[in-house]
Amino acid sequence: MKKYEAMYVFYPETSEEARNKFLDRIKSVIEAQEGKVTNTDDWGLRKLAYQIKFKTEGYYFLMNFEAEEAVILELTRIARITDVLLRHMIVTDEDK
């Protein structure tokens, strides 16, 4: 299994309940494929470096996890079809 780092940026008007529901779904997908979430970090509401979809702020959430490569395709698919995310990025975590 490889180590990954995912950053999710939610719309500023997204409720905490909706953010937690999305993150629980991501965690369940990882764990269903025998992966493991190693760290989660809620950065809170932050100013964006530049406007994205006419928004200047977003809720940032960082997640470190171990999973097989096939899981990344499913996580990306889920992130693309959800309506609570401004941006997402998943990269391999080579430092750990």
Coordinates of N, CA and C in Angstrom, one line a residue:
M1 N 0.8 -1.2 0.0 CA 0.0 0.0 0.0 C 0.9 1.2 0.0
K2 N 0.4 2.2 -0.7 CA 1.1 3.5 -0.8 C 0.5 4.5 0.2
K3 N 1.3 5.5 0.6 CA 0.8 6.6 1.5 C 0.4 7.7 0.6
Y4 N -0.7 8.3 1.0 CA -1.3 9.5 0.2 C -1.6 10.6 1.1
E5 N -1.7 11.8 0.6 CA -2.2 13.0 1.3 C -3.2 13.6 0.4
A6 N -4.4 13.9 1.0 CA -5.5 14.5 0.3 C -5.9 15.8 0.9
M7 N -6.1 16.8 0.1 CA -6.5 18.1 0.5 C -7.9 18.4 -0.1
Y8 N -8.9 18.7 0.8 CA -10.2 19.0 0.3 C -10.5 20.5 0.7
V9 N -11.0 21.2 -0.2 CA -11.5 22.6 0.0 C -13.0 22.7 -0.2
F10 N -13.7 23.0 0.8 CA -15.2 23.0 0.8 C -15.6 24.5 0.5
Y11 N -16.8 24.6 -0.1 CA -17.4 25.9 -0.2 C -17.6 26.5 1.2
P12 N -17.4 27.9 1.3 CA -17.5 28.5 2.7 C -18.9 28.4 3.3
E13 N -19.9 28.2 2.5 CA -21.3 28.1 3.1 C -21.7 26.7 3.4
T14 N -20.8 25.7 3.2 CA -21.1 24.3 3.5 C -21.2 24.1 5.0
S15 N -22.3 23.5 5.4 CA -22.5 23.2 6.8 C -21.5 22.2 7.3
E16 N -21.3 22.2 8.6 CA -20.4 21.3 9.3 C -20.9 19.9 9.1
E17 N -22.2 19.7 9.1 CA -22.8 18.4 9.0 C -22.5 17.8 7.6
A18 N -22.6 18.7 6.5 CA -22.4 18.2 5.2 C -20.9 17.9 5.0
R19 N -20.0 18.7 5.6 CA -18.6 18.4 5.5 C -18.3 17.1 6.1
N20 N -18.8 16.8 7.3 CA -18.5 15.6 8.0 C -19.1 14.4 7.3
K21 N -20.3 14.6 6.7 CA -20.9 13.5 5.9 C -20.0 13.1 4.7
F22 N -19.5 14.1 4.0 CA -18.5 13.8 2.9 C -17.3 13.1 3.4
L23 N -16.7 13.6 4.5 CA -15.4 13.0 5.0 C -15.7 11.6 5.5
D24 N -16.8 11.4 6.1 CA -17.1 10.0 6.6 C -17.2 9.1 5.4
R25 N -17.8 9.5 4.3 CA -17.9 8.7 3.1 C -16.5 8.4 2.5
I26 N -15.6 9.4 2.5 CA -14.3 9.2 2.0 C -13.6 8.1 2.9
K27 N -13.7 8.3 4.2 CA -13.1 7.3 5.2 C -13.6 5.9 5.0
S28 N -14.9 5.8 4.8 CA -15.5 4.5 4.6 C -15.0 3.8 3.3
V29 N -14.8 4.6 2.3 CA -14.3 4.0 1.0 C -12.9 3.5 1.2
I30 N -12.1 4.3 1.9 CA -10.7 3.9 2.2 C -10.6 2.6 3.0
E31 N -11.4 2.6 4.1 CA -11.4 1.4 5.0 C -12.1 0.2 4.4
A32 N -13.0 0.4 3.5 CA -13.7 -0.8 2.8 C -12.7 -1.5 1.9
Q33 N -11.7 -0.8 1.4 CA -10.7 -1.4 0.5 C -9.4 -1.8 1.3
E34 N -9.6 -2.0 2.6 CA -8.5 -2.4 3.5 C -7.4 -1.3 3.7
G35 N -7.7 -0.1 3.4 CA -6.8 1.0 3.6 C -6.9 1.5 5.1
K36 N -6.1 2.6 5.4 CA -6.1 3.1 6.8 C -5.9 4.6 6.7
V37 N -6.8 5.3 7.4 CA -6.6 6.7 7.6 C -5.7 7.0 8.7
T38 N -4.5 7.6 8.5 CA -3.5 7.8 9.5 C -3.6 9.1 10.2
N39 N -4.1 10.1 9.5 CA -4.2 11.5 10.2 C -5.2 12.3 9.5
T40 N -5.9 13.1 10.3 CA -6.9 14.1 9.7 C -6.6 15.4 10.4
D41 N -6.8 16.5 9.6 CA -6.5 17.8 10.2 C -7.4 18.8 9.6
D42 N -8.3 19.4 10.4 CA -9.3 20.4 9.9 C -8.6 21.7 10.1
W43 N -8.3 22.4 9.0 CA -7.7 23.7 9.0 C -8.6 24.8 9.1
G44 N -9.9 24.6 9.0 CA -10.9 25.6 9.2 C -11.1 26.5 8.0
L45 N -11.8 27.6 8.2 CA -12.0 28.6 7.1 C -10.8 29.4 6.9
R46 N -10.3 29.4 5.6 CA -9.1 30.2 5.2 C -9.4 31.0 3.9
K47 N -8.6 32.0 3.8 CA -8.7 32.8 2.6 C -8.0 32.0 1.4
L48 N -8.6 32.0 0.3 CA -8.0 31.4 -0.9 C -6.9 32.3 -1.5
A49 N -5.9 31.7 -2.1 CA -4.9 32.5 -2.8 C -5.4 33.3 -4.0
Y50 N -6.4 32.7 -4.6 CA -7.1 33.4 -5.7 C -8.6 32.9 -5.8
Q51 N -9.4 33.6 -6.4 CA -10.8 33.3 -6.5 C -11.0 32.0 -7.3
I52 N -11.9 31.1 -6.7 CA -12.3 29.9 -7.3 C -13.8 29.9 -7.4
K53 N -14.4 29.9 -8.6 CA -15.8 29.9 -8.7 C -16.4 31.1 -8.0
F54 N -15.8 32.3 -8.1 CA -16.2 33.5 -7.4 C -16.2 33.5 -5.9
K55 N -15.5 32.5 -5.3 CA -15.4 32.5 -3.8 C -14.0 32.9 -3.5
T56 N -13.8 33.5 -2.3 CA -12.5 34.0 -1.8 C -12.1 33.2 -0.6
E57 N -13.0 32.4 0.0 CA -12.7 31.6 1.2 C -13.1 30.2 1.0
G58 N -12.6 29.3 1.8 CA -13.0 27.9 1.8 C -12.6 27.2 3.0
Y59 N -13.3 26.1 3.4 CA -12.9 25.3 4.5 C -11.9 24.2 4.0
Y60 N -10.7 24.2 4.6 CA -9.7 23.3 4.2 C -9.7 22.1 5.2
F61 N -9.4 20.9 4.6 CA -9.3 19.7 5.4 C -8.3 18.8 4.7
L62 N -7.3 18.4 5.6 CA -6.2 17.5 5.1 C -6.3 16.1 5.7
M63 N -6.1 15.1 4.9 CA -6.2 13.7 5.3 C -5.0 12.9 4.8
N64 N -4.3 12.2 5.7 CA -3.3 11.3 5.3 C -3.8 9.9 5.4
F65 N -3.5 9.0 4.4 CA -4.0 7.7 4.5 C -3.1 6.7 3.7
E66 N -3.3 5.5 4.0 CA -2.6 4.4 3.2 C -3.7 3.6 2.5
A67 N -3.4 3.4 1.2 CA -4.4 2.7 0.4 C -3.8 2.1 -0.9
E68 N -4.5 1.3 -1.6 CA -4.1 0.8 -2.9 C -4.4 1.8 -3.9
E69 N -3.8 1.8 -5.1 CA -3.9 2.8 -6.1 C -5.4 2.8 -6.7
A70 N -6.1 1.7 -6.7 CA -7.4 1.7 -7.2 C -8.4 2.5 -6.4
V71 N -8.1 2.7 -5.1 CA -8.9 3.5 -4.2 C -8.9 5.0 -4.7
I72 N -7.8 5.4 -5.2 CA -7.7 6.8 -5.6 C -8.7 7.2 -6.7
L73 N -8.9 6.3 -7.6 CA -9.8 6.5 -8.7 C -11.2 6.7 -8.1
E74 N -11.6 5.9 -7.2 CA -12.9 6.0 -6.6 C -13.1 7.3 -5.8
L75 N -12.0 7.7 -5.0 CA -12.0 8.9 -4.2 C -12.2 10.1 -5.2
T76 N -11.5 10.1 -6.3 CA -11.5 11.2 -7.3 C -12.9 11.3 -7.9
R77 N -13.5 10.1 -8.2 CA -14.8 10.1 -8.8 C -15.8 10.7 -7.8
I78 N -15.8 10.4 -6.5 CA -16.7 10.9 -5.5 C -16.5 12.4 -5.4
A79 N -15.2 12.9 -5.4 CA -15.0 14.3 -5.2 C -15.5 15.1 -6.4
R80 N -15.5 14.5 -7.6 CA -15.9 15.2 -8.8 C -17.5 15.4 -8.8
I81 N -18.2 14.4 -8.3 CA -19.6 14.4 -8.4 C -20.3 15.1 -7.2
T82 N -19.5 15.4 -6.2 CA -20.1 16.1 -5.0 C -20.3 17.6 -5.2
D83 N -21.3 18.2 -4.5 CA -21.5 19.6 -4.7 C -21.0 20.4 -3.6
V84 N -20.3 19.9 -2.6 CA -19.8 20.6 -1.5 C -18.3 21.1 -1.6
L85 N -17.6 20.6 -2.7 CA -16.2 20.9 -2.8 C -15.9 21.9 -3.8
L86 N -15.0 22.8 -3.5 CA -14.4 23.8 -4.4 C -13.3 23.1 -5.2
R87 N -12.4 22.5 -4.5 CA -11.2 21.8 -5.1 C -10.8 20.6 -4.2
H88 N -10.1 19.7 -4.9 CA -9.5 18.6 -4.1 C -8.2 18.2 -4.8
M89 N -7.3 17.6 -4.1 CA -6.1 17.1 -4.6 C -5.6 15.9 -3.8
I90 N -5.2 14.9 -4.5 CA -4.6 13.7 -3.8 C -3.2 13.5 -4.4
V91 N -2.2 13.4 -3.5 CA -0.8 13.2 -4.0 C -0.2 12.1 -3.1
T92 N 0.8 11.5 -3.7 CA 1.6 10.5 -2.9 C 2.4 11.2 -1.8
D93 N 2.4 10.6 -0.6 CA 3.1 11.2 0.5 C 4.5 10.4 0.6
E94 N 5.5 10.9 0.0 CA 6.8 10.3 0.0 C 7.6 10.5 1.3
D95 N 7.3 11.6 2.0 CA 8.1 11.9 3.2 C 7.9 11.0 4.3
K96 N 6.8 10.3 4.4 CA 6.5 9.5 5.6 C 6.7 8.0 5.3

